[in-house]
Short mmCIF file of C-alpha atoms and ligand atoms in Angstrom, two decimals:
data_model
loop_
_atom_site.label_atom_id
_atom_site.label_comp_id
_atom_site.label_asym_id
_atom_site.label_seq_id
_atom_site.Cartn_x
_atom_site.Cartn_y
_atom_site.Cartn_z
CA MET A 1 -31.52 -0.91 -23.23
CA PHE A 2 -33.36 1.62 -21.43
CA SER A 3 -36.83 0.32 -21.93
CA LEU A 4 -35.88 -2.95 -21.55
CA LEU A 5 -33.92 -1.67 -18.03
CA ASN A 6 -37.15 0.27 -17.30
CA THR A 7 -39.23 -2.56 -17.91
CA LEU A 8 -37.75 -5.10 -15.89
CA VAL A 9 -37.88 -3.08 -12.89
CA GLU A 10 -41.05 -2.95 -13.06
CA LYS A 11 -41.99 -5.66 -13.25
CA ASN A 12 -39.72 -7.05 -10.72
CA LYS A 13 -39.97 -4.32 -7.90
CA LYS A 14 -42.94 -7.07 -6.40
CA TYR A 15 -40.10 -9.39 -5.36
CA GLY A 16 -39.07 -7.01 -2.66
CA ARG A 17 -42.08 -7.81 -0.41
CA GLU A 18 -41.20 -11.50 -0.14
CA GLY A 19 -37.52 -10.93 1.48
CA LYS A 20 -36.49 -9.07 4.69
CA VAL A 21 -33.85 -6.59 4.65
CA ALA A 22 -30.84 -7.71 6.70
CA SER A 23 -31.64 -6.47 10.66
CA TYR A 24 -28.15 -8.95 12.38
CA ILE A 25 -26.29 -5.46 11.43
CA PRO A 26 -29.13 -3.18 13.38
CA ALA A 27 -28.02 -0.19 10.84
CA LEU A 28 -29.17 -2.48 7.74
CA SER A 29 -32.58 -2.75 9.14
CA GLU A 30 -33.57 0.76 8.18
CA ALA A 31 -33.36 0.07 4.24
CA ASN A 32 -36.50 0.57 2.41
CA PRO A 33 -37.23 -2.98 0.88
CA ASP A 34 -39.11 -1.69 -2.05
CA GLU A 35 -35.83 0.12 -3.93
CA LEU A 36 -34.80 -1.96 -6.46
CA GLY A 37 -32.12 -0.49 -9.08
CA ILE A 38 -30.15 -1.34 -12.09
CA TYR A 39 -26.87 -0.38 -14.03
CA VAL A 40 -24.86 -1.20 -16.85
CA VAL A 41 -21.70 -0.46 -18.37
CA ASP A 42 -20.58 -1.67 -21.56
CA SER A 43 -17.20 -2.21 -22.18
CA ARG A 44 -16.86 0.91 -24.40
CA GLY A 45 -18.10 2.21 -21.18
CA LYS A 46 -21.29 3.65 -22.46
CA GLU A 47 -23.47 3.42 -19.69
CA TYR A 48 -27.65 2.45 -18.88
CA TYR A 49 -29.28 2.28 -15.97
CA SER A 50 -32.71 2.23 -14.57
CA GLY A 51 -34.90 2.78 -11.00
CA ASP A 52 -33.11 3.36 -7.92
CA TYR A 53 -29.45 3.01 -9.32
CA ASN A 54 -28.79 6.16 -7.61
CA ALA A 55 -29.22 4.98 -4.02
CA LYS A 56 -26.57 4.95 -2.24
CA PHE A 57 -25.81 1.16 0.75
CA THR A 58 -23.15 -0.40 1.99
CA ILE A 59 -21.27 -3.34 0.03
CA GLN A 60 -20.66 -5.57 2.19
CA SER A 61 -19.28 -8.86 0.88
CA ILE A 62 -19.15 -7.21 -2.30
CA SER A 63 -16.03 -5.70 -0.57
CA LYS A 64 -14.25 -9.76 -0.29
CA ILE A 65 -14.00 -9.43 -4.39
CA VAL A 66 -11.49 -5.93 -3.50
CA SER A 67 -9.02 -8.13 -0.03
CA LEU A 68 -8.95 -11.21 -2.62
CA ILE A 69 -7.73 -8.63 -5.53
CA LEU A 70 -5.12 -6.32 -3.15
CA ALA A 71 -4.05 -9.93 -1.62
CA ILE A 72 -2.72 -11.08 -4.27
CA ARG A 73 -1.59 -7.71 -5.53
CA ASP A 74 1.15 -7.97 -2.53
CA ASN A 75 1.72 -11.24 -1.34
CA GLY A 76 1.22 -13.47 -4.80
CA ARG A 77 -1.86 -15.84 -5.55
CA GLU A 78 0.24 -19.14 -4.30
CA ASN A 79 1.09 -17.02 -0.91
CA VAL A 80 -3.06 -16.24 -0.86
CA PHE A 81 -4.06 -19.91 -1.46
CA LYS A 82 -1.67 -21.28 1.09
CA LYS A 83 -3.99 -19.53 3.60
CA VAL A 84 -8.23 -20.11 2.10
CA ASP A 85 -8.79 -22.28 -0.13
CA VAL A 86 -11.18 -21.89 -3.32
CA GLU A 87 -13.54 -24.77 -2.58
CA PRO A 88 -18.13 -23.74 -2.49
CA THR A 89 -19.21 -24.52 1.10
CA GLY A 90 -22.54 -25.31 -0.06
CA MET A 91 -22.92 -23.62 3.77
CA GLY A 92 -24.37 -20.16 5.11
CA PHE A 93 -21.80 -17.22 4.52
CA ASN A 94 -20.77 -17.17 8.07
CA SER A 95 -21.01 -20.41 9.19
CA ILE A 96 -18.49 -21.32 12.03
CA VAL A 97 -18.69 -25.52 11.40
CA ASN A 98 -16.86 -25.80 7.70
CA LEU A 99 -13.91 -23.55 9.48
CA GLU A 100 -13.43 -26.67 11.77
CA ALA A 101 -14.56 -29.41 9.15
CA SER A 102 -11.93 -27.95 7.01
CA ASP A 103 -9.70 -30.87 6.19
CA SER A 104 -6.74 -28.18 5.64
CA GLY A 105 -7.64 -25.90 7.64
CA LYS A 106 -8.25 -22.85 5.50
CA PRO A 107 -11.07 -21.44 5.09
CA TYR A 108 -13.20 -22.57 2.09
CA ASN A 109 -12.59 -19.54 -0.21
CA PRO A 110 -12.62 -15.69 -0.30
CA MET A 111 -15.88 -15.20 -0.62
CA ILE A 112 -17.57 -16.34 3.25
CA ASN A 113 -16.16 -14.44 5.78
CA ALA A 114 -13.75 -16.35 7.54
CA GLY A 115 -12.45 -15.86 3.44
CA ALA A 116 -12.32 -12.85 3.34
CA ILE A 117 -10.58 -11.97 6.92
CA VAL A 118 -7.77 -13.71 5.94
CA THR A 119 -7.19 -12.28 2.42
CA THR A 120 -8.19 -9.03 4.43
CA SER A 121 -5.03 -9.47 7.34
CA LEU A 122 -3.11 -9.89 4.12
CA ILE A 123 -3.25 -6.85 2.73
CA ASP A 124 0.08 -5.01 3.67
CA GLY A 125 0.16 -1.40 5.01
CA LYS A 126 1.58 -0.17 8.45
CA ASP A 127 -1.55 0.85 10.12
CA VAL A 128 -5.18 0.08 9.50
CA ASN A 129 -6.32 3.59 8.07
CA GLU A 130 -3.38 2.91 5.51
CA LYS A 131 -4.94 -0.44 4.49
CA LEU A 132 -8.05 0.98 4.42
CA GLU A 133 -6.43 3.91 2.05
CA LYS A 134 -4.97 0.94 -0.07
CA ILE A 135 -8.80 -0.14 -0.26
CA LEU A 136 -10.74 3.28 -1.01
CA GLU A 137 -8.62 4.47 -3.65
CA PHE A 138 -8.75 0.92 -5.75
CA MET A 139 -12.65 1.22 -5.25
CA ARG A 140 -12.04 5.26 -6.33
CA THR A 141 -9.65 4.55 -9.38
CA VAL A 142 -11.92 1.33 -10.56
CA THR A 143 -15.78 3.38 -9.84
CA ASN A 144 -13.98 6.34 -11.52
CA ASN A 145 -16.30 8.00 -8.16
CA ASP A 146 -13.46 10.35 -5.99
CA ASP A 147 -16.27 10.37 -3.16
CA ILE A 148 -16.54 6.66 -2.54
CA SER A 149 -15.68 6.72 1.69
CA VAL A 150 -16.65 4.45 4.72
CA ASN A 151 -20.78 4.54 6.72
CA GLU A 152 -19.14 5.28 9.78
CA ARG A 153 -23.03 4.28 11.73
CA VAL A 154 -22.62 1.00 9.53
CA TYR A 155 -19.46 0.29 10.37
CA LEU A 156 -19.89 1.44 14.11
CA SER A 157 -23.40 -1.36 14.25
CA GLU A 158 -20.93 -3.69 12.71
CA LYS A 159 -18.30 -3.37 15.33
CA GLU A 160 -20.75 -3.67 18.18
CA THR A 161 -22.35 -6.52 16.91
CA GLY A 162 -19.96 -8.30 14.63
CA ASN A 163 -19.25 -11.22 17.02
CA ARG A 164 -19.92 -13.92 14.61
CA ASN A 165 -16.90 -12.75 12.96
CA ARG A 166 -15.01 -12.36 16.06
CA ALA A 167 -15.46 -16.25 16.58
CA LEU A 168 -14.73 -17.11 13.36
CA ALA A 169 -11.16 -14.77 13.96
CA TYR A 170 -10.31 -15.95 16.64
CA PHE A 171 -10.11 -19.53 15.62
CA MET A 172 -8.30 -18.77 12.81
CA LYS A 173 -5.74 -17.21 15.14
CA SER A 174 -5.30 -20.66 16.65
CA THR A 175 -5.34 -22.75 14.10
CA GLY A 176 -1.76 -20.29 12.85
CA VAL A 177 -4.27 -19.43 9.97
CA LEU A 178 -4.72 -15.88 10.67
CA ASP A 179 -1.72 -13.82 11.43
CA GLY A 180 -1.38 -10.61 13.54
CA ASP A 181 -3.49 -8.17 15.77
CA VAL A 182 -7.20 -10.13 15.32
CA GLU A 183 -8.91 -7.49 16.21
CA GLU A 184 -7.15 -5.20 14.30
CA ILE A 185 -8.04 -7.53 11.52
CA LEU A 186 -11.70 -7.45 11.75
CA ASP A 187 -11.42 -3.82 12.39
CA LEU A 188 -10.45 -3.60 8.53
CA TYR A 189 -12.60 -5.95 7.63
CA PHE A 190 -15.95 -3.75 9.33
CA LYS A 191 -14.62 -0.93 6.96
CA GLN A 192 -14.08 -2.09 3.87
CA CYS A 193 -18.09 -4.28 4.61
CA SER A 194 -19.34 -0.66 5.09
CA ILE A 195 -18.08 1.27 2.34
CA GLU A 196 -21.18 3.39 0.59
CA VAL A 197 -21.88 2.07 -2.70
CA THR A 198 -24.65 2.93 -5.90
CA ALA A 199 -25.03 0.49 -8.36
CA ARG A 200 -23.21 2.63 -10.70
CA ASP A 201 -20.25 1.93 -8.77
CA LEU A 202 -20.84 -1.59 -8.93
CA ALA A 203 -21.56 -1.76 -12.19
CA ARG A 204 -18.17 0.24 -13.14
CA PHE A 205 -16.75 -1.99 -11.17
CA GLY A 206 -17.80 -5.21 -12.88
CA ALA A 207 -16.94 -3.38 -16.24
CA VAL A 208 -13.12 -3.21 -15.15
CA LEU A 209 -13.20 -7.05 -14.68
CA ALA A 210 -15.52 -8.40 -17.61
CA ASN A 211 -12.67 -5.98 -19.45
CA ASP A 212 -9.92 -7.86 -17.89
CA GLY A 213 -8.95 -5.48 -16.03
CA VAL A 214 -8.80 -2.46 -18.62
CA ILE A 215 -10.77 0.50 -17.47
CA PRO A 216 -13.11 1.47 -19.58
CA TRP A 217 -13.31 5.00 -19.90
CA THR A 218 -9.33 5.64 -19.54
CA ASN A 219 -8.12 2.36 -20.88
CA GLU A 220 -5.33 2.02 -18.23
CA LYS A 221 -4.43 -1.73 -17.36
CA PHE A 222 -5.44 -1.97 -13.82
CA ILE A 223 -5.68 -5.39 -12.36
CA PRO A 224 -3.59 -8.20 -14.31
CA LYS A 225 -5.71 -10.08 -16.31
CA ASP A 226 -4.45 -13.39 -14.45
CA VAL A 227 -6.37 -12.17 -11.43
CA CYS A 228 -9.14 -10.82 -12.98
CA ARG A 229 -10.15 -14.57 -14.20
CA ILE A 230 -9.33 -16.01 -10.84
CA VAL A 231 -11.73 -13.30 -9.09
CA LYS A 232 -14.22 -14.47 -11.96
CA THR A 233 -13.81 -17.91 -11.62
CA ILE A 234 -14.13 -17.92 -7.97
CA MET A 235 -17.69 -15.35 -8.28
CA VAL A 236 -18.79 -18.17 -10.09
CA THR A 237 -18.93 -21.01 -8.05
CA CYS A 238 -18.55 -18.99 -4.86
CA GLY A 239 -19.92 -15.60 -5.29
CA MET A 240 -23.81 -16.19 -4.77
CA TYR A 241 -22.90 -18.49 -1.42
CA ASP A 242 -24.97 -21.55 -1.05
CA ALA A 243 -27.03 -20.32 -3.92
CA SER A 244 -23.73 -19.80 -6.36
CA GLY A 245 -24.56 -23.42 -8.20
CA ASP A 246 -28.44 -22.36 -8.60
CA PHE A 247 -27.63 -18.80 -9.78
CA ALA A 248 -24.86 -20.95 -12.30
CA VAL A 249 -27.37 -22.64 -13.77
CA LYS A 250 -29.85 -20.01 -14.05
CA VAL A 251 -28.06 -16.87 -14.70
CA GLY A 252 -24.42 -17.84 -15.48
CA ILE A 253 -22.85 -14.91 -14.78
CA PRO A 254 -19.87 -14.24 -12.43
CA ALA A 255 -21.46 -12.17 -9.19
CA LYS A 256 -21.46 -11.07 -5.90
CA SER A 257 -23.90 -10.32 -3.76
CA GLY A 258 -23.81 -8.62 -0.14
CA VAL A 259 -26.12 -8.29 2.62
CA GLY A 260 -26.55 -4.61 2.12
CA GLY A 261 -28.44 -5.40 -1.02
CA GLY A 262 -25.92 -5.21 -3.81
CA ILE A 263 -25.10 -7.16 -6.71
CA LEU A 264 -22.09 -7.11 -8.68
CA ALA A 265 -21.95 -9.07 -11.89
CA THR A 266 -19.69 -9.06 -14.85
CA VAL A 267 -19.89 -10.39 -18.31
CA PRO A 268 -16.53 -11.10 -19.90
CA ARG A 269 -15.38 -8.81 -22.69
CA LYS A 270 -19.77 -7.63 -22.49
CA PHE A 271 -21.11 -5.76 -19.74
CA GLY A 272 -20.67 -5.01 -16.15
CA ILE A 273 -23.80 -4.87 -14.18
CA GLY A 274 -24.65 -3.36 -10.93
CA ILE A 275 -28.02 -4.07 -9.01
CA TYR A 276 -29.57 -2.43 -5.37
CA GLY A 277 -32.64 -4.19 -3.97
CA PRO A 278 -32.02 -4.55 0.21
CA SER A 279 -34.71 -6.94 0.63
CA LEU A 280 -33.38 -10.12 1.24
CA ASP A 281 -33.88 -14.16 0.38
CA GLU A 282 -33.30 -16.88 3.35
CA LYS A 283 -29.55 -17.45 1.63
CA GLY A 284 -28.78 -13.62 1.74
CA ASN A 285 -28.48 -12.52 -1.82
CA SER A 286 -30.86 -9.88 -2.95
CA ILE A 287 -34.05 -11.18 -4.04
CA ALA A 288 -35.67 -8.54 -6.30
CA GLY A 289 -31.71 -8.21 -7.98
CA ILE A 290 -31.36 -12.08 -8.25
CA ASN A 291 -35.14 -11.77 -10.36
CA ILE A 292 -34.02 -9.02 -12.72
CA ILE A 293 -30.50 -10.35 -13.29
CA THR A 294 -32.03 -13.53 -14.05
CA ASP A 295 -34.53 -12.30 -16.57
CA LEU A 296 -31.93 -9.34 -17.88
CA ALA A 297 -29.51 -12.88 -18.76
CA ASN A 298 -32.26 -14.62 -20.42
CA GLU A 299 -33.27 -11.26 -22.86
CA LEU A 300 -29.76 -10.70 -23.60
CA ASP A 301 -28.73 -14.32 -23.96
CA LEU A 302 -25.78 -13.52 -21.08
CA SER A 303 -25.00 -16.57 -19.80
CA ILE A 304 -20.89 -17.97 -20.07
CA PHE A 305 -21.96 -21.58 -20.24
O1 DON B 401 -19.46 -9.92 7.87
C1 DON B 401 -20.46 -9.75 7.57
O2 DON B 401 -20.85 -10.41 8.21
C2 DON B 401 -20.96 -8.75 6.76
N1 DON B 401 -20.61 -7.46 6.53
C3 DON B 401 -20.94 -8.60 5.01
C4 DON B 401 -21.76 -10.40 5.14
C5 DON B 401 -22.12 -10.10 3.60
O3 DON B 401 -22.29 -9.83 2.88
C6 DON B 401 -22.37 -11.63 3.23
N2 DON B 401 -23.46 -11.55 2.41
N3 DON B 401 -23.96 -12.13 1.55
#
């Protein structure tokens, strides 16, 4: 496995040059587009890695999986899906038009920004700090990494420039989909997106999902199996935004991307995979990341279909 990963990193690094690092959040524009790292954790907790697997980056939209899991844990699935649908959009992750066009008035799914702002609003806690602590504690457990924390610089950069998310949130407040203080909800959303991780952290989280919520290194049952199933299904249909269909055909693995360059993938009962490659394609997915996971899925026959 190690030599396969080394070969695939060397082969796919070049794609970094064909994309662009995110710049709409200014602090993200400092990333090195040539970096590419991959980390794989199997269902018994054995780990394999290559390239820039130790590089730190912000989790961004991959945090949408966490807020969905915590929202379901705190409210039950019926109450969550009263506020957010589970249908793909075919549009960009921060589309405004599809929010107004939605028949139900709800965001299309929890993997786009509007949907994640809703799931974030459903996390219980007395204030932003307590809710953030719950998110961080969850992340520390599924990554076996007590150092997980928020990158303050990225958080402040997001907060300063996040007007598109403000537009989505205030629109949902006006239609009654969003309850509570909009600025506080957004503050938590910006903080959760700014949590710093490595490819290793994502791979371990992916392994927990692959294992139906049982943590491979402790055998603790941490996430209910039915919640893992819901999350993995939504990752297949919506996790790679409006490239989800293409990704399902080419790769066939539940996955979630973030504009920080991360991809978390989970191969049921086999592997958790974490990838870092900050150069993005036009849909906002890691360009070298998509290429390397396509190769890995082909080499190891990982498609679930
Ligand atoms: O809210 C945003 O726009 C970012 N914090 C997260 C977006 C994101 O990662 C979409 N990913 N492809």
